Short mmCIF file of C-alpha atoms in Angstrom, two decimals:
data_model
loop_
_atom_site.label_atom_id
_atom_site.label_comp_id
_atom_site.label_asym_id
_atom_site.label_seq_id
_atom_site.Cartn_x
_atom_site.Cartn_y
_atom_site.Cartn_z
CA MET O 491 -37.11 -96.79 29.07
CA SER O 492 -38.69 -96.96 25.60
CA ASP O 493 -40.46 -93.64 26.34
CA GLN O 494 -37.05 -92.06 26.89
CA VAL O 495 -35.71 -93.60 23.71
CA SER O 496 -38.60 -92.39 21.63
CA SER O 497 -38.39 -88.97 23.29
CA LEU O 498 -34.68 -88.75 22.42
CA GLU O 499 -35.36 -89.92 18.88
CA SER O 500 -38.03 -87.27 18.57
CA GLU O 501 -35.67 -84.59 19.87
CA ILE O 502 -32.91 -85.77 17.47
CA GLU O 503 -35.36 -85.62 14.53
CA LYS O 504 -36.50 -82.12 15.47
CA THR O 505 -32.87 -80.95 15.85
CA ARG O 506 -32.00 -82.52 12.48
CA GLU O 507 -34.89 -80.71 10.78
CA HIS O 508 -33.91 -77.43 12.42
CA LEU O 509 -30.30 -77.82 11.33
CA GLY O 510 -31.41 -78.65 7.81
CA ALA O 511 -33.53 -75.49 7.64
CA THR O 512 -30.66 -73.44 9.05
CA ILE O 513 -28.22 -74.83 6.47
CA ASP O 514 -30.71 -74.11 3.69
CA GLN O 515 -30.99 -70.52 4.91
CA LEU O 516 -27.21 -70.11 5.05
CA VAL O 517 -26.77 -71.53 1.54
CA TYR O 518 -29.41 -69.13 0.24
CA ARG O 519 -27.92 -66.12 1.98
CA ALA O 520 -24.37 -66.95 0.77
CA SER O 521 -25.38 -67.54 -2.85
CA PRO O 522 -23.81 -65.02 -5.24
CA LYS O 523 -27.19 -64.10 -6.79
CA THR O 524 -28.67 -63.36 -3.39
CA ILE O 525 -25.65 -61.26 -2.37
CA ALA O 526 -25.86 -59.32 -5.66
CA ARG O 527 -29.62 -58.69 -5.21
CA ARG O 528 -28.99 -57.48 -1.68
CA GLU O 529 -26.19 -55.12 -2.78
CA ILE O 530 -28.29 -53.77 -5.66
CA ALA O 531 -31.17 -53.11 -3.28
CA SER O 532 -28.78 -51.33 -0.94
CA ILE O 533 -27.40 -49.11 -3.68
CA ARG O 534 -30.85 -48.45 -5.05
CA GLY O 535 -31.99 -47.52 -1.51
CA TYR O 536 -29.20 -44.93 -1.39
CA PHE O 537 -30.34 -43.22 -4.56
CA VAL O 538 -34.14 -43.74 -4.29
CA ASP O 539 -36.26 -43.09 -1.23
CA PRO O 540 -38.98 -45.56 -0.09
CA SER O 541 -41.66 -43.67 -1.98
CA GLY O 542 -39.76 -44.18 -5.26
CA SER O 543 -38.59 -40.66 -5.89
CA PRO O 544 -34.90 -40.02 -6.48
CA ARG O 545 -32.72 -38.63 -3.72
CA THR O 546 -31.22 -35.71 -5.53
CA ASP O 547 -28.84 -34.81 -2.70
CA HIS O 548 -27.19 -38.26 -2.86
CA ILE O 549 -27.14 -38.26 -6.63
CA LEU O 550 -25.50 -34.84 -6.71
CA LYS O 551 -22.86 -35.93 -4.19
CA VAL O 552 -21.89 -38.95 -6.27
CA ALA O 553 -21.97 -36.93 -9.54
CA GLY O 554 -19.80 -34.25 -7.95
CA GLY O 555 -17.32 -36.89 -6.82
CA VAL O 556 -17.13 -38.38 -10.29
CA VAL O 557 -16.66 -34.97 -11.92
CA GLY O 558 -14.00 -34.07 -9.34
CA ALA O 559 -12.11 -37.35 -9.99
CA VAL O 560 -12.20 -36.83 -13.76
CA ALA O 561 -10.98 -33.23 -13.34
CA LEU O 562 -8.14 -34.44 -11.09
CA PHE O 563 -7.08 -37.02 -13.68
CA VAL O 564 -7.13 -34.39 -16.45
CA VAL O 565 -5.04 -31.96 -14.41
CA VAL O 566 -2.52 -34.69 -13.41
CA ARG O 567 -2.20 -35.80 -17.02
CA LYS O 568 -1.51 -32.27 -18.16
CA ILE O 569 1.08 -31.69 -15.45
CA VAL O 570 2.84 -35.04 -16.19
CA ALA O 571 2.70 -34.66 -19.99
#
């Protein structure tokens, strides 16, 4: 009987440690700094390839979109004004 009790206590302690580690991981992953780092890495990965050289095709697409949006605003302002 005491073997069962000590076995259960051991299982409970292992489960408690595992849950503690899981909670620590969740807190880390949900921290605003970690989320920001992950997003920055994601954006950087879009504009820079793994070797470190810029992805000009992606940069040109974004630059073209920005130029197009600015041109659209200028045209709309001239029409409205």
